[in-house]
């Protein structure tokens, strides 16, 4: 099994000359200075041809509640009009973990996300306005409502501005 994963991680980067690594941060997190909570969104992506695989890393902490939340997952995006930068994507796995005195009894949460955006690529960096819809299937309505109350940056629909570097 280990050999299979090693082969996948070797073959995928060598499979395309149009491949690149991307590291980005959400500039919308600056609103933490004006709200009652802090949210930090970062992501690491590997893009080849018209497909991108992303590992998001998100940390949130409330200033008025004893609640923190960390989430990660795996998302896949496709660029149907690659030359124009338009993309659509969905989370294949999105999981979060609550901690703190006011954390819910069920601390582990699985939910979904769909998103669409536009990538503006420049040499060595990119800017990406993005529209995300969280918990599309409504499986975690209650806990997401509690999370939204403690951390206002969590909403069903979120507009983001991702800025990052691109390494060929």
mmCIF file with all atom_site columns, C-alpha atoms in Angstrom:
data_model
loop_
_atom_site.group_PDB
_atom_site.id
_atom_site.type_symbol
_atom_site.label_atom_id
_atom_site.label_alt_id
_atom_site.label_comp_id
_atom_site.label_asym_id
_atom_site.label_entity_id
_atom_site.label_seq_id
_atom_site.pdbx_PDB_ins_code
_atom_site.Cartn_x
_atom_site.Cartn_y
_atom_site.Cartn_z
_atom_site.occupancy
_atom_site.B_iso_or_equiv
_atom_site.pdbx_formal_charge
_atom_site.auth_seq_id
_atom_site.auth_comp_id
_atom_site.auth_asym_id
_atom_site.auth_atom_id
_atom_site.pdbx_PDB_model_num
ATOM 1   C CA . UNK A 1 1   ? 0.000   0.000  0.000   1.00 0.00 ? 1   UNK A CA 1
ATOM 2   C CA . UNK A 1 2   ? 2.838   2.370  0.817   1.00 0.00 ? 2   UNK A CA 1
ATOM 3   C CA . UNK A 1 3   ? 4.341   1.823  -2.638  1.00 0.00 ? 3   UNK A CA 1
ATOM 4   C CA . UNK A 1 4   ? 1.026   2.811  -4.238  1.00 0.00 ? 4   UNK A CA 1
ATOM 5   C CA . UNK A 1 5   ? 0.975   6.168  -2.411  1.00 0.00 ? 5   UNK A CA 1
ATOM 6   C CA . UNK A 1 6   ? 4.629   6.805  -3.236  1.00 0.00 ? 6   UNK A CA 1
ATOM 7   C CA . UNK A 1 7   ? 3.961   6.107  -6.918  1.00 0.00 ? 7   UNK A CA 1
ATOM 8   C CA . UNK A 1 8   ? 0.957   8.429  -6.920  1.00 0.00 ? 8   UNK A CA 1
ATOM 9   C CA . UNK A 1 9   ? 2.952   11.268 -5.342  1.00 0.00 ? 9   UNK A CA 1
ATOM 10  C CA . UNK A 1 10  ? 5.769   10.780 -7.850  1.00 0.00 ? 10  UNK A CA 1
ATOM 11  C CA . UNK A 1 11  ? 3.695   10.267 -11.005 1.00 0.00 ? 11  UNK A CA 1
ATOM 12  C CA . UNK A 1 12  ? 1.211   13.126 -10.484 1.00 0.00 ? 12  UNK A CA 1
ATOM 13  C CA . UNK A 1 13  ? 3.832   15.908 -10.320 1.00 0.00 ? 13  UNK A CA 1
ATOM 14  C CA . UNK A 1 14  ? 5.661   14.518 -13.336 1.00 0.00 ? 14  UNK A CA 1
ATOM 15  C CA . UNK A 1 15  ? 2.502   13.973 -15.391 1.00 0.00 ? 15  UNK A CA 1
ATOM 16  C CA . UNK A 1 16  ? 2.157   17.506 -16.694 1.00 0.00 ? 16  UNK A CA 1
ATOM 17  C CA . UNK A 1 17  ? 4.357   20.383 -17.636 1.00 0.00 ? 17  UNK A CA 1
ATOM 18  C CA . UNK A 1 18  ? 1.548   22.783 -16.651 1.00 0.00 ? 18  UNK A CA 1
ATOM 19  C CA . UNK A 1 19  ? 1.684   21.751 -12.999 1.00 0.00 ? 19  UNK A CA 1
ATOM 20  C CA . UNK A 1 20  ? 2.258   24.115 -10.091 1.00 0.00 ? 20  UNK A CA 1
ATOM 21  C CA . UNK A 1 21  ? 2.033   24.395 -6.321  1.00 0.00 ? 21  UNK A CA 1
ATOM 22  C CA . UNK A 1 22  ? -0.057  27.191 -4.847  1.00 0.00 ? 22  UNK A CA 1
ATOM 23  C CA . UNK A 1 23  ? -0.002  28.605 -1.298  1.00 0.00 ? 23  UNK A CA 1
ATOM 24  C CA . UNK A 1 24  ? -2.671  31.133 -0.412  1.00 0.00 ? 24  UNK A CA 1
ATOM 25  C CA . UNK A 1 25  ? -4.352  33.098 2.393   1.00 0.00 ? 25  UNK A CA 1
ATOM 26  C CA . UNK A 1 26  ? -7.786  34.665 2.593   1.00 0.00 ? 26  UNK A CA 1
ATOM 27  C CA . UNK A 1 27  ? -7.535  38.463 2.855   1.00 0.00 ? 27  UNK A CA 1
ATOM 28  C CA . UNK A 1 28  ? -11.074 38.589 4.182   1.00 0.00 ? 28  UNK A CA 1
ATOM 29  C CA . UNK A 1 29  ? -9.669  37.354 7.502   1.00 0.00 ? 29  UNK A CA 1
ATOM 30  C CA . UNK A 1 30  ? -8.686  40.972 8.174   1.00 0.00 ? 30  UNK A CA 1
ATOM 31  C CA . UNK A 1 31  ? -12.288 41.484 9.305   1.00 0.00 ? 31  UNK A CA 1
ATOM 32  C CA . UNK A 1 32  ? -11.239 39.719 12.525  1.00 0.00 ? 32  UNK A CA 1
ATOM 33  C CA . UNK A 1 33  ? -9.983  43.097 13.700  1.00 0.00 ? 33  UNK A CA 1
ATOM 34  C CA . UNK A 1 34  ? -13.569 44.414 13.605  1.00 0.00 ? 34  UNK A CA 1
ATOM 35  C CA . UNK A 1 35  ? -15.523 41.365 14.776  1.00 0.00 ? 35  UNK A CA 1
ATOM 36  C CA . UNK A 1 36  ? -15.728 39.367 17.978  1.00 0.00 ? 36  UNK A CA 1
ATOM 37  C CA . UNK A 1 37  ? -13.632 36.482 16.684  1.00 0.00 ? 37  UNK A CA 1
ATOM 38  C CA . UNK A 1 38  ? -10.483 35.612 14.792  1.00 0.00 ? 38  UNK A CA 1
ATOM 39  C CA . UNK A 1 39  ? -10.439 33.444 11.680  1.00 0.00 ? 39  UNK A CA 1
ATOM 40  C CA . UNK A 1 40  ? -7.353  32.416 9.717   1.00 0.00 ? 40  UNK A CA 1
ATOM 41  C CA . UNK A 1 41  ? -7.752  30.628 6.378   1.00 0.00 ? 41  UNK A CA 1
ATOM 42  C CA . UNK A 1 42  ? -4.817  29.181 4.482   1.00 0.00 ? 42  UNK A CA 1
ATOM 43  C CA . UNK A 1 43  ? -4.556  26.585 1.763   1.00 0.00 ? 43  UNK A CA 1
ATOM 44  C CA . UNK A 1 44  ? -2.024  24.499 -0.090  1.00 0.00 ? 44  UNK A CA 1
ATOM 45  C CA . UNK A 1 45  ? -2.928  23.422 -3.620  1.00 0.00 ? 45  UNK A CA 1
ATOM 46  C CA . UNK A 1 46  ? -1.486  21.378 -6.426  1.00 0.00 ? 46  UNK A CA 1
ATOM 47  C CA . UNK A 1 47  ? -2.739  22.308 -9.884  1.00 0.00 ? 47  UNK A CA 1
ATOM 48  C CA . UNK A 1 48  ? -2.145  20.496 -13.117 1.00 0.00 ? 48  UNK A CA 1
ATOM 49  C CA . UNK A 1 49  ? -3.863  21.275 -16.390 1.00 0.00 ? 49  UNK A CA 1
ATOM 50  C CA . UNK A 1 50  ? -7.530  21.956 -15.568 1.00 0.00 ? 50  UNK A CA 1
ATOM 51  C CA . UNK A 1 51  ? -7.659  20.289 -12.131 1.00 0.00 ? 51  UNK A CA 1
ATOM 52  C CA . UNK A 1 52  ? -6.634  21.543 -8.703  1.00 0.00 ? 52  UNK A CA 1
ATOM 53  C CA . UNK A 1 53  ? -6.486  19.589 -5.435  1.00 0.00 ? 53  UNK A CA 1
ATOM 54  C CA . UNK A 1 54  ? -6.537  21.748 -2.306  1.00 0.00 ? 54  UNK A CA 1
ATOM 55  C CA . UNK A 1 55  ? -5.801  21.135 1.357   1.00 0.00 ? 55  UNK A CA 1
ATOM 56  C CA . UNK A 1 56  ? -7.463  23.972 3.329   1.00 0.00 ? 56  UNK A CA 1
ATOM 57  C CA . UNK A 1 57  ? -6.326  24.794 6.858   1.00 0.00 ? 57  UNK A CA 1
ATOM 58  C CA . UNK A 1 58  ? -8.669  27.004 8.890   1.00 0.00 ? 58  UNK A CA 1
ATOM 59  C CA . UNK A 1 59  ? -8.482  28.103 12.513  1.00 0.00 ? 59  UNK A CA 1
ATOM 60  C CA . UNK A 1 60  ? -11.092 30.183 14.341  1.00 0.00 ? 60  UNK A CA 1
ATOM 61  C CA . UNK A 1 61  ? -11.361 31.442 17.887  1.00 0.00 ? 61  UNK A CA 1
ATOM 62  C CA . UNK A 1 62  ? -14.070 33.498 19.571  1.00 0.00 ? 62  UNK A CA 1
ATOM 63  C CA . UNK A 1 63  ? -13.168 36.468 21.772  1.00 0.00 ? 63  UNK A CA 1
ATOM 64  C CA . UNK A 1 64  ? -16.469 36.451 23.678  1.00 0.00 ? 64  UNK A CA 1
ATOM 65  C CA . UNK A 1 65  ? -17.034 32.680 23.954  1.00 0.00 ? 65  UNK A CA 1
ATOM 66  C CA . UNK A 1 66  ? -14.694 29.954 25.178  1.00 0.00 ? 66  UNK A CA 1
ATOM 67  C CA . UNK A 1 67  ? -14.734 28.250 21.777  1.00 0.00 ? 67  UNK A CA 1
ATOM 68  C CA . UNK A 1 68  ? -12.124 27.448 19.146  1.00 0.00 ? 68  UNK A CA 1
ATOM 69  C CA . UNK A 1 69  ? -12.522 25.523 15.907  1.00 0.00 ? 69  UNK A CA 1
ATOM 70  C CA . UNK A 1 70  ? -10.008 23.956 13.515  1.00 0.00 ? 70  UNK A CA 1
ATOM 71  C CA . UNK A 1 71  ? -10.968 22.513 10.160  1.00 0.00 ? 71  UNK A CA 1
ATOM 72  C CA . UNK A 1 72  ? -9.266  20.908 7.233   1.00 0.00 ? 72  UNK A CA 1
ATOM 73  C CA . UNK A 1 73  ? -10.218 18.674 4.360   1.00 0.00 ? 73  UNK A CA 1
ATOM 74  C CA . UNK A 1 74  ? -9.656  17.932 0.723   1.00 0.00 ? 74  UNK A CA 1
ATOM 75  C CA . UNK A 1 75  ? -11.238 19.887 -2.127  1.00 0.00 ? 75  UNK A CA 1
ATOM 76  C CA . UNK A 1 76  ? -11.127 19.386 -5.883  1.00 0.00 ? 76  UNK A CA 1
ATOM 77  C CA . UNK A 1 77  ? -11.634 22.180 -8.409  1.00 0.00 ? 77  UNK A CA 1
ATOM 78  C CA . UNK A 1 78  ? -11.936 22.030 -12.186 1.00 0.00 ? 78  UNK A CA 1
ATOM 79  C CA . UNK A 1 79  ? -11.288 24.807 -14.684 1.00 0.00 ? 79  UNK A CA 1
ATOM 80  C CA . UNK A 1 80  ? -13.795 24.200 -17.510 1.00 0.00 ? 80  UNK A CA 1
ATOM 81  C CA . UNK A 1 81  ? -12.596 27.345 -19.278 1.00 0.00 ? 81  UNK A CA 1
ATOM 82  C CA . UNK A 1 82  ? -8.934  27.115 -18.300 1.00 0.00 ? 82  UNK A CA 1
ATOM 83  C CA . UNK A 1 83  ? -7.810  30.103 -20.344 1.00 0.00 ? 83  UNK A CA 1
ATOM 84  C CA . UNK A 1 84  ? -10.321 32.372 -18.574 1.00 0.00 ? 84  UNK A CA 1
ATOM 85  C CA . UNK A 1 85  ? -9.562  31.319 -14.973 1.00 0.00 ? 85  UNK A CA 1
ATOM 86  C CA . UNK A 1 86  ? -13.144 30.381 -14.013 1.00 0.00 ? 86  UNK A CA 1
ATOM 87  C CA . UNK A 1 87  ? -13.361 27.334 -11.744 1.00 0.00 ? 87  UNK A CA 1
ATOM 88  C CA . UNK A 1 88  ? -15.916 25.318 -9.793  1.00 0.00 ? 88  UNK A CA 1
ATOM 89  C CA . UNK A 1 89  ? -15.213 22.892 -6.998  1.00 0.00 ? 89  UNK A CA 1
ATOM 90  C CA . UNK A 1 90  ? -16.436 20.882 -4.060  1.00 0.00 ? 90  UNK A CA 1
ATOM 91  C CA . UNK A 1 91  ? -15.009 19.444 -0.892  1.00 0.00 ? 91  UNK A CA 1
ATOM 92  C CA . UNK A 1 92  ? -14.399 15.737 -1.022  1.00 0.00 ? 92  UNK A CA 1
ATOM 93  C CA . UNK A 1 93  ? -13.882 15.755 2.739   1.00 0.00 ? 93  UNK A CA 1
ATOM 94  C CA . UNK A 1 94  ? -14.287 18.609 5.197   1.00 0.00 ? 94  UNK A CA 1
ATOM 95  C CA . UNK A 1 95  ? -13.865 17.971 8.889   1.00 0.00 ? 95  UNK A CA 1
ATOM 96  C CA . UNK A 1 96  ? -13.679 20.222 11.918  1.00 0.00 ? 96  UNK A CA 1
ATOM 97  C CA . UNK A 1 97  ? -12.919 19.910 15.599  1.00 0.00 ? 97  UNK A CA 1
ATOM 98  C CA . UNK A 1 98  ? -14.277 22.093 18.423  1.00 0.00 ? 98  UNK A CA 1
ATOM 99  C CA . UNK A 1 99  ? -12.536 22.731 21.736  1.00 0.00 ? 99  UNK A CA 1
ATOM 100 C CA . UNK A 1 100 ? -12.982 25.059 24.676  1.00 0.00 ? 100 UNK A CA 1
ATOM 101 C CA . UNK A 1 101 ? -15.389 25.330 27.598  1.00 0.00 ? 101 UNK A CA 1
ATOM 102 C CA . UNK A 1 102 ? -18.383 26.088 25.362  1.00 0.00 ? 102 UNK A CA 1
ATOM 103 C CA . UNK A 1 103 ? -17.643 23.425 22.748  1.00 0.00 ? 103 UNK A CA 1
ATOM 104 C CA . UNK A 1 104 ? -20.551 21.141 21.851  1.00 0.00 ? 104 UNK A CA 1
ATOM 105 C CA . UNK A 1 105 ? -20.615 17.577 23.185  1.00 0.00 ? 105 UNK A CA 1
ATOM 106 C CA . UNK A 1 106 ? -19.981 16.245 19.692  1.00 0.00 ? 106 UNK A CA 1
ATOM 107 C CA . UNK A 1 107 ? -16.610 17.882 19.065  1.00 0.00 ? 107 UNK A CA 1
ATOM 108 C CA . UNK A 1 108 ? -15.914 16.340 15.645  1.00 0.00 ? 108 UNK A CA 1
ATOM 109 C CA . UNK A 1 109 ? -17.941 17.582 12.663  1.00 0.00 ? 109 UNK A CA 1
ATOM 110 C CA . UNK A 1 110 ? -18.129 16.471 9.021   1.00 0.00 ? 110 UNK A CA 1
ATOM 111 C CA . UNK A 1 111 ? -19.773 18.772 6.493   1.00 0.00 ? 111 UNK A CA 1
ATOM 112 C CA . UNK A 1 112 ? -19.571 19.870 2.863   1.00 0.00 ? 112 UNK A CA 1
ATOM 113 C CA . UNK A 1 113 ? -18.758 22.895 0.751   1.00 0.00 ? 113 UNK A CA 1
ATOM 114 C CA . UNK A 1 114 ? -19.167 23.915 -2.876  1.00 0.00 ? 114 UNK A CA 1
ATOM 115 C CA . UNK A 1 115 ? -17.432 26.934 -4.345  1.00 0.00 ? 115 UNK A CA 1
ATOM 116 C CA . UNK A 1 116 ? -16.782 28.855 -7.505  1.00 0.00 ? 116 UNK A CA 1
ATOM 117 C CA . UNK A 1 117 ? -14.358 31.593 -8.342  1.00 0.00 ? 117 UNK A CA 1
ATOM 118 C CA . UNK A 1 118 ? -12.023 33.268 -10.735 1.00 0.00 ? 118 UNK A CA 1
ATOM 119 C CA . UNK A 1 119 ? -8.234  32.923 -10.760 1.00 0.00 ? 119 UNK A CA 1
ATOM 120 C CA . UNK A 1 120 ? -6.171  35.866 -11.933 1.00 0.00 ? 120 UNK A CA 1
ATOM 121 C CA . UNK A 1 121 ? -2.648  34.534 -12.425 1.00 0.00 ? 121 UNK A CA 1
ATOM 122 C CA . UNK A 1 122 ? 0.455   36.662 -12.581 1.00 0.00 ? 122 UNK A CA 1
ATOM 123 C CA . UNK A 1 123 ? 4.091   35.580 -12.599 1.00 0.00 ? 123 UNK A CA 1
ATOM 124 C CA . UNK A 1 124 ? 4.663   33.926 -9.219  1.00 0.00 ? 124 UNK A CA 1
ATOM 125 C CA . UNK A 1 125 ? 1.386   34.979 -7.554  1.00 0.00 ? 125 UNK A CA 1
ATOM 126 C CA . UNK A 1 126 ? -2.377  34.833 -7.980  1.00 0.00 ? 126 UNK A CA 1
ATOM 127 C CA . UNK A 1 127 ? -5.537  36.584 -6.774  1.00 0.00 ? 127 UNK A CA 1
ATOM 128 C CA . UNK A 1 128 ? -8.770  34.678 -6.487  1.00 0.00 ? 128 UNK A CA 1
ATOM 129 C CA . UNK A 1 129 ? -12.221 36.036 -5.630  1.00 0.00 ? 129 UNK A CA 1
ATOM 130 C CA . UNK A 1 130 ? -14.319 33.088 -4.445  1.00 0.00 ? 130 UNK A CA 1
ATOM 131 C CA . UNK A 1 131 ? -17.911 32.348 -3.452  1.00 0.00 ? 131 UNK A CA 1
ATOM 132 C CA . UNK A 1 132 ? -18.401 29.397 -1.034  1.00 0.00 ? 132 UNK A CA 1
ATOM 133 C CA . UNK A 1 133 ? -21.588 27.731 0.133   1.00 0.00 ? 133 UNK A CA 1
ATOM 134 C CA . UNK A 1 134 ? -21.053 25.751 3.342   1.00 0.00 ? 134 UNK A CA 1
ATOM 135 C CA . UNK A 1 135 ? -22.979 22.655 4.475   1.00 0.00 ? 135 UNK A CA 1
ATOM 136 C CA . UNK A 1 136 ? -24.863 22.281 1.215   1.00 0.00 ? 136 UNK A CA 1
ATOM 137 C CA . UNK A 1 137 ? -26.756 19.200 2.374   1.00 0.00 ? 137 UNK A CA 1
ATOM 138 C CA . UNK A 1 138 ? -27.741 20.723 5.736   1.00 0.00 ? 138 UNK A CA 1
ATOM 139 C CA . UNK A 1 139 ? -26.307 17.870 7.809   1.00 0.00 ? 139 UNK A CA 1
ATOM 140 C CA . UNK A 1 140 ? -24.841 20.089 10.559  1.00 0.00 ? 140 UNK A CA 1
ATOM 141 C CA . UNK A 1 141 ? -27.343 22.963 10.791  1.00 0.00 ? 141 UNK A CA 1
ATOM 142 C CA . UNK A 1 142 ? -27.397 23.070 14.616  1.00 0.00 ? 142 UNK A CA 1
ATOM 143 C CA . UNK A 1 143 ? -23.664 23.048 15.277  1.00 0.00 ? 143 UNK A CA 1
ATOM 144 C CA . UNK A 1 144 ? -22.950 25.435 12.415  1.00 0.00 ? 144 UNK A CA 1
ATOM 145 C CA . UNK A 1 145 ? -25.535 27.789 13.905  1.00 0.00 ? 145 UNK A CA 1
ATOM 146 C CA . UNK A 1 146 ? -23.718 27.624 17.256  1.00 0.00 ? 146 UNK A CA 1
ATOM 147 C CA . UNK A 1 147 ? -20.405 28.179 15.468  1.00 0.00 ? 147 UNK A CA 1
ATOM 148 C CA . UNK A 1 148 ? -21.848 31.168 13.590  1.00 0.00 ? 148 UNK A CA 1
ATOM 149 C CA . UNK A 1 149 ? -23.085 32.691 16.851  1.00 0.00 ? 149 UNK A CA 1
ATOM 150 C CA . UNK A 1 150 ? -19.634 32.460 18.458  1.00 0.00 ? 150 UNK A CA 1
ATOM 151 C CA . UNK A 1 151 ? -17.605 33.228 15.322  1.00 0.00 ? 151 UNK A CA 1
ATOM 152 C CA . UNK A 1 152 ? -19.512 35.629 13.028  1.00 0.00 ? 152 UNK A CA 1
ATOM 153 C CA . UNK A 1 153 ? -17.197 34.963 10.068  1.00 0.00 ? 153 UNK A CA 1
ATOM 154 C CA . UNK A 1 154 ? -18.915 31.583 9.581   1.00 0.00 ? 154 UNK A CA 1
ATOM 155 C CA . UNK A 1 155 ? -21.951 31.982 7.384   1.00 0.00 ? 155 UNK A CA 1
ATOM 156 C CA . UNK A 1 156 ? -23.778 29.752 4.955   1.00 0.00 ? 156 UNK A CA 1
ATOM 157 C CA . UNK A 1 157 ? -22.443 31.833 2.048   1.00 0.00 ? 157 UNK A CA 1
ATOM 158 C CA . UNK A 1 158 ? -18.975 33.403 2.215   1.00 0.00 ? 158 UNK A CA 1
ATOM 159 C CA . UNK A 1 159 ? -17.210 35.673 -0.244  1.00 0.00 ? 159 UNK A CA 1
ATOM 160 C CA . UNK A 1 160 ? -13.429 35.380 -0.007  1.00 0.00 ? 160 UNK A CA 1
ATOM 161 C CA . UNK A 1 161 ? -10.396 36.932 -1.629  1.00 0.00 ? 161 UNK A CA 1
ATOM 162 C CA . UNK A 1 162 ? -7.518  34.444 -1.761  1.00 0.00 ? 162 UNK A CA 1
ATOM 163 C CA . UNK A 1 163 ? -4.062  35.831 -2.430  1.00 0.00 ? 163 UNK A CA 1
ATOM 164 C CA . UNK A 1 164 ? -1.029  33.606 -2.772  1.00 0.00 ? 164 UNK A CA 1
ATOM 165 C CA . UNK A 1 165 ? 2.111   32.496 -4.492  1.00 0.00 ? 165 UNK A CA 1
ATOM 166 C CA . UNK A 1 166 ? 2.409   29.994 -7.311  1.00 0.00 ? 166 UNK A CA 1
ATOM 167 C CA . UNK A 1 167 ? 5.510   27.856 -7.693  1.00 0.00 ? 167 UNK A CA 1
ATOM 168 C CA . UNK A 1 168 ? 5.936   26.059 -11.015 1.00 0.00 ? 168 UNK A CA 1
#
